[in-house]
Short mmCIF file of C-alpha atoms and ligand atoms in Angstrom, two decimals:
data_model
loop_
_atom_site.label_atom_id
_atom_site.label_comp_id
_atom_site.label_asym_id
_atom_site.label_seq_id
_atom_site.Cartn_x
_atom_site.Cartn_y
_atom_site.Cartn_z
CA MET A 1 177.98 19.14 27.54
CA ALA A 2 175.19 20.88 25.61
CA LEU A 3 173.86 23.94 27.39
CA PRO A 4 170.10 23.99 28.05
CA GLU A 5 168.14 25.78 25.37
CA VAL A 6 167.02 29.24 26.48
CA ALA A 7 164.35 31.46 25.04
CA ARG A 8 162.75 34.67 26.18
CA PRO A 9 159.12 35.46 26.96
CA VAL A 10 157.20 37.26 24.25
CA TRP A 11 156.51 40.97 24.93
CA THR A 12 153.58 43.06 23.79
CA SER A 13 156.13 45.25 22.02
CA ASP A 14 157.37 42.39 19.80
CA GLU A 15 156.54 43.32 16.22
CA GLY A 16 154.03 41.15 14.42
CA THR A 17 153.26 38.91 17.38
CA MET A 18 149.88 37.86 18.71
CA ALA A 19 151.01 39.57 21.93
CA GLN A 20 151.24 42.92 20.16
CA GLU A 21 147.93 42.47 18.38
CA THR A 22 146.23 41.56 21.67
CA ALA A 23 147.58 44.60 23.51
CA ARG A 24 146.70 46.96 20.67
CA THR A 25 143.28 45.70 19.74
CA ARG A 26 141.69 43.08 21.97
CA TRP A 27 142.06 44.14 25.59
CA GLU A 28 140.21 47.41 25.37
CA GLY A 29 137.22 45.61 23.83
CA ILE A 30 137.20 43.06 26.64
CA VAL A 31 137.16 45.84 29.25
CA GLN A 32 134.43 47.72 27.35
CA ASN A 33 132.34 44.54 27.53
CA MET A 34 132.74 44.58 31.31
CA VAL A 35 131.58 48.22 31.46
CA ASP A 36 128.52 47.29 29.39
CA THR A 37 127.77 44.21 31.48
CA VAL A 38 127.76 46.22 34.71
CA GLY A 39 125.52 48.79 32.98
CA SER A 40 122.97 46.25 31.80
CA PHE A 41 122.96 44.51 35.18
CA MET A 42 122.16 47.87 36.80
CA ALA A 43 119.41 48.50 34.28
CA LYS A 44 117.77 45.10 34.79
CA ASN A 45 117.93 44.87 38.59
CA THR A 46 116.60 46.95 41.44
CA LEU A 47 119.58 48.04 43.50
CA ARG A 48 119.87 49.78 46.85
CA PRO A 49 121.44 53.27 46.63
CA GLN A 50 124.79 52.12 48.11
CA GLN A 51 124.92 49.15 45.75
CA LYS A 52 124.23 51.39 42.81
CA ALA A 53 126.81 53.96 43.89
CA GLU A 54 129.44 51.25 44.19
CA ALA A 55 128.54 49.77 40.79
CA LEU A 56 128.85 53.19 39.19
CA ASP A 57 132.25 53.63 40.80
CA ILE A 58 133.42 50.22 39.51
CA GLN A 59 132.18 51.15 36.05
CA HIS A 60 134.10 54.41 36.29
CA GLN A 61 137.30 52.59 37.35
CA LEU A 62 136.87 50.14 34.46
CA ARG A 63 136.64 53.05 32.05
CA ILE A 64 139.87 54.47 33.49
CA LEU A 65 141.52 51.07 33.05
CA ARG A 66 140.35 50.95 29.44
CA GLN A 67 141.76 54.40 28.84
CA GLU A 68 145.11 53.34 30.33
CA ILE A 69 145.18 50.44 27.87
CA ILE A 70 144.25 52.56 24.87
CA SER A 71 146.79 55.26 25.71
CA ASN A 72 149.50 52.69 26.47
CA GLY A 73 149.81 53.95 30.04
CA ARG A 74 152.15 52.59 32.69
CA LEU A 75 151.04 49.48 34.59
CA GLN A 76 149.90 50.77 37.99
CA PRO A 77 150.42 48.97 41.32
CA ILE A 78 147.51 46.90 42.60
CA ASN A 79 145.82 48.18 45.79
CA LEU A 80 146.98 46.10 48.72
CA ARG A 81 144.26 44.14 50.51
CA GLY A 82 146.36 41.34 51.90
CA ASP A 83 145.81 38.70 49.18
CA PRO A 84 148.81 36.39 48.71
CA ASP A 85 149.61 37.45 45.15
CA GLU A 86 149.41 41.29 45.33
CA ARG A 87 152.91 41.94 46.54
CA TRP A 88 154.32 39.72 43.82
CA TYR A 89 152.52 41.68 41.09
CA ASN A 90 153.67 44.98 42.58
CA LYS A 91 157.21 43.76 43.14
CA HIS A 92 157.33 42.70 39.50
CA LEU A 93 156.19 46.17 38.47
CA GLY A 94 158.79 47.76 40.75
CA CYS A 95 161.64 45.62 39.39
CA GLN A 96 160.96 46.37 35.76
CA THR A 97 161.36 49.93 34.66
CA GLN A 98 158.35 51.47 33.03
CA LEU A 99 156.24 48.50 32.04
CA SER A 100 153.40 49.79 29.92
CA TRP A 101 150.50 47.95 28.28
CA GLN A 102 152.24 47.82 24.93
CA ALA A 103 155.72 47.18 26.33
CA ALA A 104 155.50 44.37 28.86
CA PRO A 105 155.82 40.59 28.97
CA TRP A 106 152.52 39.45 27.44
CA LEU A 107 151.80 36.75 30.00
CA PHE A 108 152.40 39.09 32.92
CA ALA A 109 150.42 41.99 31.44
CA GLU A 110 147.41 39.89 30.47
CA CYS A 111 147.15 38.23 33.89
CA TYR A 112 147.67 41.63 35.53
CA LEU A 113 144.69 42.96 33.55
CA TYR A 114 142.30 40.38 35.05
CA ARG A 115 143.91 40.86 38.48
CA ARG A 116 143.26 44.62 38.28
CA VAL A 117 139.61 43.89 37.51
CA GLN A 118 139.40 41.49 40.44
CA ALA A 119 140.84 44.18 42.71
CA LEU A 120 137.87 46.39 41.75
CA PHE A 121 135.11 43.83 42.30
CA GLY A 122 136.84 41.85 45.06
CA GLY A 123 137.63 45.01 47.02
CA SER A 124 134.01 46.23 46.97
CA VAL A 125 131.36 45.75 49.65
CA PHE A 126 128.46 44.64 47.47
CA TRP A 127 130.08 43.25 44.34
CA HIS A 128 132.88 41.05 45.61
CA ASP A 129 131.14 37.87 44.42
CA PHE A 130 129.85 39.34 41.18
CA ASP A 131 131.05 37.41 38.12
CA VAL A 132 131.13 39.98 35.34
CA PHE A 133 131.47 37.19 32.76
CA LYS A 134 128.69 34.93 34.02
CA ASP A 135 126.08 35.97 31.44
CA GLN A 136 128.52 35.43 28.60
CA LYS A 137 129.53 32.00 29.91
CA ASP A 138 125.94 30.86 30.44
CA SER A 139 124.60 32.09 27.14
CA ALA A 140 127.52 30.58 25.19
CA PHE A 141 126.78 27.26 26.88
CA ILE A 142 123.08 27.43 26.04
CA ASN A 143 124.04 28.33 22.47
CA SER A 144 126.16 25.16 22.39
CA GLN A 145 122.96 23.01 22.27
CA THR A 146 123.93 20.99 19.22
CA ALA A 147 127.40 20.10 20.45
CA VAL A 148 126.10 19.29 23.95
CA GLN A 149 123.46 16.94 22.51
CA ASP A 150 125.96 15.27 20.17
CA LEU A 151 128.45 14.78 22.96
CA ALA A 152 125.82 13.37 25.31
CA MET A 153 124.56 10.98 22.63
CA GLN A 154 128.03 9.85 21.64
CA PHE A 155 129.06 9.31 25.25
CA ILE A 156 125.97 7.41 26.35
CA ILE A 157 125.96 5.18 23.26
CA ASN A 158 129.68 4.49 23.73
CA VAL A 159 129.18 3.67 27.37
CA GLU A 160 126.43 1.20 26.49
CA GLN A 161 128.53 -0.38 23.75
CA GLY A 162 131.64 -0.31 25.92
CA ASP A 163 129.85 -2.20 28.68
CA ARG A 164 129.12 -5.00 26.22
CA SER A 165 132.23 -4.93 24.06
CA ASP A 166 135.27 -7.16 24.37
CA ASP A 167 138.06 -5.34 26.09
CA SER A 168 140.65 -5.52 23.33
CA GLU A 169 143.67 -3.24 23.58
CA LEU A 170 142.92 -1.76 20.18
CA LEU A 171 139.38 -0.82 21.10
CA ARG A 172 140.47 0.65 24.41
CA LEU A 173 143.11 2.77 22.68
CA LYS A 174 140.62 3.93 20.03
CA GLU A 175 138.14 4.91 22.74
CA PHE A 176 140.87 6.70 24.72
CA SER A 177 142.01 8.58 21.63
CA ASP A 178 138.43 9.66 20.88
CA ILE A 179 137.80 10.98 24.36
CA ILE A 180 141.13 12.84 24.43
CA GLN A 181 140.11 14.51 21.15
CA VAL A 182 136.82 15.54 22.74
CA ALA A 183 138.61 17.16 25.70
CA LEU A 184 141.19 18.75 23.39
CA TRP A 185 138.80 20.30 20.89
CA GLY A 186 136.50 21.41 23.69
CA ASN A 187 139.19 24.03 24.22
CA ALA A 188 138.37 25.67 20.90
CA THR A 189 135.37 27.26 22.66
CA ASP A 190 136.73 30.16 24.69
CA LEU A 191 135.26 33.61 24.99
CA SER A 192 138.39 35.73 25.23
CA LEU A 193 138.98 35.29 21.49
CA GLN A 194 135.33 35.22 20.37
CA ASN A 195 133.14 38.04 21.54
CA ARG A 196 129.63 36.72 22.23
CA PRO A 197 129.61 33.99 19.55
CA SER A 198 126.21 33.08 18.09
CA ALA A 199 124.81 29.55 18.11
CA GLU A 200 125.87 29.26 14.45
CA ASP A 201 129.45 30.39 15.21
CA LEU A 202 129.64 27.91 18.06
CA LYS A 203 128.29 25.08 15.92
CA LEU A 204 131.15 25.60 13.46
CA ILE A 205 133.81 25.82 16.16
CA GLN A 206 132.50 22.83 18.07
CA LYS A 207 132.23 20.62 14.99
CA ARG A 208 136.00 20.68 14.56
CA ARG A 209 137.83 17.61 15.71
CA PHE A 210 140.65 16.63 13.41
CA ALA A 211 143.32 14.24 14.54
CA ALA A 212 145.45 15.51 11.64
CA ALA A 213 145.47 19.00 13.11
CA VAL A 214 147.30 17.83 16.23
CA VAL A 215 150.79 19.15 15.59
CA ASP A 216 152.46 17.49 18.58
CA ASN A 217 150.79 14.20 19.42
CA ASP A 218 152.17 12.18 22.36
CA LEU A 219 149.11 9.97 22.68
CA ASP A 220 151.13 6.77 22.30
CA GLN A 221 153.60 7.69 25.05
CA LEU A 222 150.72 8.65 27.33
CA TRP A 223 148.93 5.38 26.62
CA SER A 224 152.10 3.36 27.33
CA TYR A 225 152.58 5.18 30.60
CA LEU A 226 148.99 4.58 31.67
CA ASN A 227 149.25 0.92 30.76
CA ALA A 228 152.65 0.25 32.31
CA PRO A 229 152.38 -2.83 34.53
CA ALA A 230 154.10 -0.97 37.39
CA TYR A 231 151.01 1.17 37.90
CA LYS A 232 147.95 -0.02 39.70
CA ALA A 233 145.19 1.69 37.78
CA SER A 234 142.62 1.33 40.50
CA ASP A 235 144.60 3.63 42.81
CA ARG A 236 145.31 6.42 40.39
CA ASN A 237 144.65 10.07 41.12
CA VAL A 238 144.36 12.41 38.18
CA ASP A 239 144.13 16.21 38.36
CA ILE A 240 142.73 18.46 35.66
CA VAL A 241 143.80 22.08 35.77
CA LEU A 242 140.71 23.43 34.06
CA ASP A 243 140.40 26.13 31.50
CA ASN A 244 137.02 27.32 30.26
CA ALA A 245 133.54 26.93 31.74
CA GLY A 246 130.61 25.88 29.56
CA PHE A 247 131.13 23.43 26.71
CA GLU A 248 134.83 22.84 27.43
CA LEU A 249 134.05 22.15 31.09
CA LEU A 250 131.45 19.61 30.00
CA THR A 251 134.05 17.82 27.87
CA ASP A 252 136.35 17.76 30.92
CA LEU A 253 133.63 16.30 33.12
CA VAL A 254 132.89 13.68 30.49
CA PHE A 255 136.60 12.89 30.31
CA ALA A 256 136.76 12.58 34.10
CA VAL A 257 133.76 10.22 34.15
CA TYR A 258 135.32 8.15 31.37
CA LEU A 259 138.64 7.89 33.28
CA MET A 260 136.83 6.50 36.28
CA ASP A 261 134.35 4.29 34.42
CA ARG A 262 137.24 2.67 32.58
CA ARG A 263 139.23 2.41 35.83
CA ILE A 264 142.06 4.55 34.50
CA ALA A 265 141.65 6.76 37.56
CA ARG A 266 140.14 6.34 40.99
CA LYS A 267 139.64 10.00 41.69
CA VAL A 268 139.73 13.17 39.62
CA THR A 269 140.41 16.60 41.13
CA LEU A 270 139.44 19.65 39.11
CA HIS A 271 141.34 22.89 39.70
CA THR A 272 139.23 25.98 39.07
CA LYS A 273 140.24 29.64 39.12
CA ALA A 274 139.49 31.45 42.37
CA PHE A 275 137.87 34.41 40.60
CA PRO A 276 136.61 35.45 37.12
CA TRP A 277 139.52 35.05 34.74
CA PHE A 278 140.20 35.42 31.01
CA VAL A 279 136.46 35.82 30.39
CA SER A 280 135.44 32.19 30.20
CA ASP A 281 137.65 30.35 32.70
CA ALA A 282 135.84 28.08 35.14
CA THR A 283 135.36 29.40 38.67
CA PRO A 284 134.12 27.28 41.62
CA THR A 285 130.44 28.07 40.97
CA ASP A 286 130.59 27.25 37.25
CA ILE A 287 130.27 23.50 37.78
CA ALA A 288 126.96 23.77 39.66
CA SER A 289 125.87 26.38 37.14
CA LEU A 290 126.57 24.05 34.22
CA MET A 291 124.73 21.16 35.86
CA ASN A 292 121.71 23.39 36.56
CA LEU A 293 121.62 24.62 32.98
CA MET A 294 121.87 21.09 31.62
CA ARG A 295 119.04 19.96 33.88
CA SER A 296 116.78 22.70 32.50
CA ALA A 297 114.35 21.41 29.89
CA GLU A 298 113.77 25.00 28.83
CA ASP A 299 117.43 25.53 27.90
CA PHE A 300 118.08 21.98 26.68
CA PRO A 301 114.76 20.60 25.40
CA CYS A 302 116.10 17.32 23.93
CA ARG A 303 116.55 15.26 27.05
CA ASP A 304 117.10 11.70 25.74
CA TYR A 305 120.85 11.59 26.22
CA ILE A 306 121.39 14.70 28.32
CA ASP A 307 119.49 13.29 31.32
CA PRO A 308 121.53 10.07 31.53
CA LEU A 309 124.75 12.04 31.05
CA CYS A 310 123.81 14.44 33.87
CA ASP A 311 123.00 11.47 36.11
CA ARG A 312 126.35 9.88 35.41
CA ILE A 313 128.27 13.06 36.20
CA ALA A 314 126.13 13.73 39.28
CA VAL A 315 126.84 10.27 40.72
CA HIS A 316 130.58 10.94 40.62
CA LEU A 317 130.22 14.44 42.00
CA SER A 318 128.10 13.37 44.94
CA ALA A 319 130.25 10.33 45.70
CA GLY A 320 133.26 12.67 45.92
CA ASN A 321 135.06 10.90 43.05
CA ILE A 322 135.17 14.22 41.23
CA THR A 323 136.11 17.08 43.51
CA THR A 324 137.18 20.67 42.95
CA THR A 325 139.91 22.78 44.43
CA GLN A 326 141.54 26.19 43.88
CA HIS A 327 144.93 27.72 44.47
CA TRP A 328 145.90 31.38 44.27
CA PHE A 329 148.87 30.46 42.07
CA TRP A 330 146.59 29.73 39.08
CA THR A 331 145.62 33.41 38.90
CA THR A 332 149.06 34.95 39.07
CA GLY A 333 151.12 36.02 36.08
CA SER A 334 153.85 33.48 36.86
CA ALA A 335 155.09 30.87 34.46
CA PHE A 336 154.62 27.42 35.97
CA SER A 337 158.36 26.88 36.11
CA ASP A 338 158.24 29.35 39.04
CA MET A 339 156.04 26.94 40.99
CA PRO A 340 158.91 25.39 43.01
CA TRP A 341 159.66 28.68 44.73
CA ARG A 342 156.33 30.50 44.49
CA ALA A 343 153.93 27.73 45.37
CA PRO A 344 155.89 24.76 46.77
CA ASP A 345 152.76 23.44 48.54
CA LEU A 346 150.93 23.19 45.22
CA LEU A 347 153.90 21.50 43.58
CA GLN A 348 154.07 18.99 46.41
CA ASP A 349 150.38 18.15 45.90
CA LEU A 350 150.73 17.80 42.15
CA SER A 351 153.78 15.56 42.61
CA LYS A 352 151.58 13.02 44.37
CA ARG A 353 149.28 12.72 41.36
CA ASP A 354 149.64 10.05 38.70
CA LEU A 355 148.78 12.51 35.96
CA VAL A 356 148.20 16.26 35.84
CA ILE A 357 146.27 17.46 32.80
CA PHE A 358 146.57 21.13 31.87
CA LYS A 359 143.76 22.38 29.67
CA GLY A 360 143.90 25.24 27.25
CA ASP A 361 146.00 27.95 25.77
CA LEU A 362 146.80 30.05 28.80
CA ASN A 363 147.90 27.03 30.86
CA TYR A 364 150.08 26.00 27.92
CA ARG A 365 151.62 29.46 27.70
CA LYS A 366 152.38 29.24 31.42
CA LEU A 367 153.80 25.72 31.12
CA THR A 368 156.19 26.88 28.40
CA SER A 369 156.91 30.27 30.04
CA ASP A 370 155.23 31.98 27.02
CA CYS A 371 158.61 32.00 25.33
CA LEU A 372 159.47 32.31 21.68
CA TRP A 373 160.99 28.83 21.57
CA SER A 374 161.93 27.27 18.30
CA HIS A 375 158.93 25.06 17.46
CA THR A 376 161.10 21.94 17.46
CA THR A 377 162.12 22.44 21.11
CA PRO A 378 161.09 19.34 23.06
CA PHE A 379 158.04 19.91 25.29
CA LYS A 380 160.03 18.67 28.28
CA THR A 381 162.71 21.31 27.70
CA ALA A 382 160.14 24.09 27.49
CA LEU A 383 158.64 22.94 30.81
CA GLY A 384 161.85 24.01 32.57
CA GLN A 385 161.67 23.12 36.28
CA LEU A 386 158.53 21.04 35.71
CA GLY A 387 160.14 18.94 32.97
CA SER A 388 163.10 16.56 33.20
CA GLY A 389 163.77 15.30 36.69
CA SER A 390 160.59 16.80 38.17
CA GLY A 391 158.82 13.45 38.34
CA LEU A 392 155.62 15.22 37.28
CA LYS A 393 153.47 13.46 34.70
CA ILE A 394 152.11 16.33 32.66
CA LEU A 395 149.64 16.25 29.80
CA ALA A 396 148.76 19.46 27.93
CA LEU A 397 145.56 19.48 25.85
CA ARG A 398 145.47 22.81 24.07
CA THR A 399 144.17 24.31 20.87
CA ASN A 400 146.71 26.82 19.62
CA LYS A 401 145.72 30.44 20.23
CA ALA A 402 149.12 32.07 20.73
CA ASP A 403 152.54 32.08 19.09
CA VAL A 404 154.25 29.64 21.45
CA CYS A 405 154.13 26.02 20.31
CA VAL A 406 156.81 23.39 20.90
CA GLY A 407 157.33 19.67 20.41
CA LEU A 408 157.15 19.62 16.60
CA GLU A 409 159.08 16.84 14.93
CA SER A 410 161.15 18.74 12.41
CA GLU A 411 161.72 22.02 10.61
CA ASP A 412 160.02 20.36 7.63
CA GLN A 413 156.84 20.00 9.62
CA VAL A 414 157.07 23.67 10.68
CA ASN A 415 157.61 24.77 7.06
CA GLN A 416 154.66 22.74 5.86
CA LEU A 417 152.41 24.27 8.49
CA ASN A 418 153.64 27.77 7.65
CA GLN A 419 152.87 27.14 4.02
CA ALA A 420 149.46 25.62 4.63
CA CYS A 421 148.49 28.35 7.12
CA PRO A 422 150.50 31.51 6.54
CA LYS A 423 150.66 34.43 8.99
CA GLY A 424 150.68 32.17 12.03
CA GLY A 425 147.31 30.65 11.15
CA TRP A 426 148.21 27.30 12.67
CA LEU A 427 149.29 29.03 15.89
CA ARG A 428 146.56 31.58 16.49
CA THR A 429 143.17 30.42 15.33
CA GLY A 430 142.42 27.46 17.59
CA LYS A 431 142.15 25.20 14.53
CA TYR A 432 145.30 23.26 15.42
CA GLY A 433 146.22 21.75 18.74
CA VAL A 434 148.63 19.68 20.81
CA ILE A 435 148.46 16.56 22.95
CA SER A 436 151.82 16.97 24.67
CA PHE A 437 153.01 14.61 27.39
CA SER A 438 156.03 14.72 29.69
CA ASP A 439 156.84 11.81 32.01
CA GLY A 440 159.04 14.03 34.18
CA GLU A 441 161.97 11.56 33.91
O1 F6P B 501 145.78 34.00 22.62
C1 F6P B 501 144.56 34.51 22.77
C2 F6P B 501 143.99 34.27 24.13
O2 F6P B 501 142.86 35.03 24.34
C3 F6P B 501 144.99 34.52 25.21
O3 F6P B 501 144.69 35.67 25.79
C4 F6P B 501 144.85 33.36 26.13
O4 F6P B 501 146.07 32.74 26.27
C5 F6P B 501 143.94 32.47 25.44
O5 F6P B 501 143.57 32.95 24.24
C6 F6P B 501 142.76 32.04 26.19
O6 F6P B 501 142.47 30.79 25.71
P1 F6P B 501 142.25 29.58 26.65
O7 F6P B 501 140.89 29.75 27.17
O8 F6P B 501 142.40 28.39 25.76
O9 F6P B 501 143.31 29.60 27.73
MG1 MG B 502 140.36 30.31 29.12
#
């Protein structure tokens, strides 16, 4: 019997990897941005003396954290406040000798970074609800004007045409493929790779949508599953484990509305992060924030298609067809294959769903344990405990922003990609993506 394929998680000490580059160059800049954001918030707002003192202390702690990163210091234990994940982080640190910023599993260290930041804000009296990334998220969304208008126009026109059109299989598949591409390429807009992108930068990123750049495309299998006669479409529950707020979140909402309008799903549950995470990830308040911004004629002056789109989303939100939820497991440094023992309640919930869609790069890294798999490893194999035999129907929609990528057809395909985009270009830039499906059988 063939032994299951094993691979190991990428470390920040692995030469030439995106992990190493991130630890050496990107993290300190992200923390510096947080220091600056707290500073400009203090400058713009009138604060009571205790609020100000606490903000200064947080800023000071952030500077210490940045220094630890720059000097490749040891990863320090997180202060215990009784949150469900703290002991796990600290136990992990205790088990591994001398984890330092530039010598640690990348997935763990990067999640630990955002968890350390949350310990500072979350543990404070006045700043526990402060979202240090909010300004960046909101301004990137406002700067996404052109893409928002295009998406609204395309969606509303399609809806009108769809209502009139014959319901041929081919048309339905074409429409499904288009909307999946929208949700997939929405993931190209994330703010942990791009620091404060301008409207022009965003226009370029958001214009991309190339079916040919999907390196693992399981659309046909997904479509067959969704159209299998055994399933009663009208009863289906679909979950989306969200990634980024702003433009990507809008594409997810549009996707959710489409799934219900076309009776592919009855109900869609969106999983947000419980606290600010990886700069642009969606937190519970980001949905209301996005709707408010889109309703503002000052921020989005061309209203022709945006108003009807907002109305359509709002109907589903207020009817409870689209709901949101959170779980502490989404903000730990665990690979998802640890879910059966770390978060069995969450796994049990997801098992009841007809489809669970994981958006984005970080979720993909967690699905595949952030391992240096050979690129031709089947997606199901890389899912480990959540793959074969799990019964979970998993769809990953992710633009590639890290070295892990599985499900490719052949070594030939890998070689062609390496030639066309040397130095990991097809893995790291967000210009390529995957639509990977596992039926859990
Ligand atoms: O790989 C670069 C990176 O910033 C990682 O830190 C993280 O996995 C990812 O991009 C964030 O992207 P996404 O928002 O798609 O999860
Ligand atoms: Mg993200």
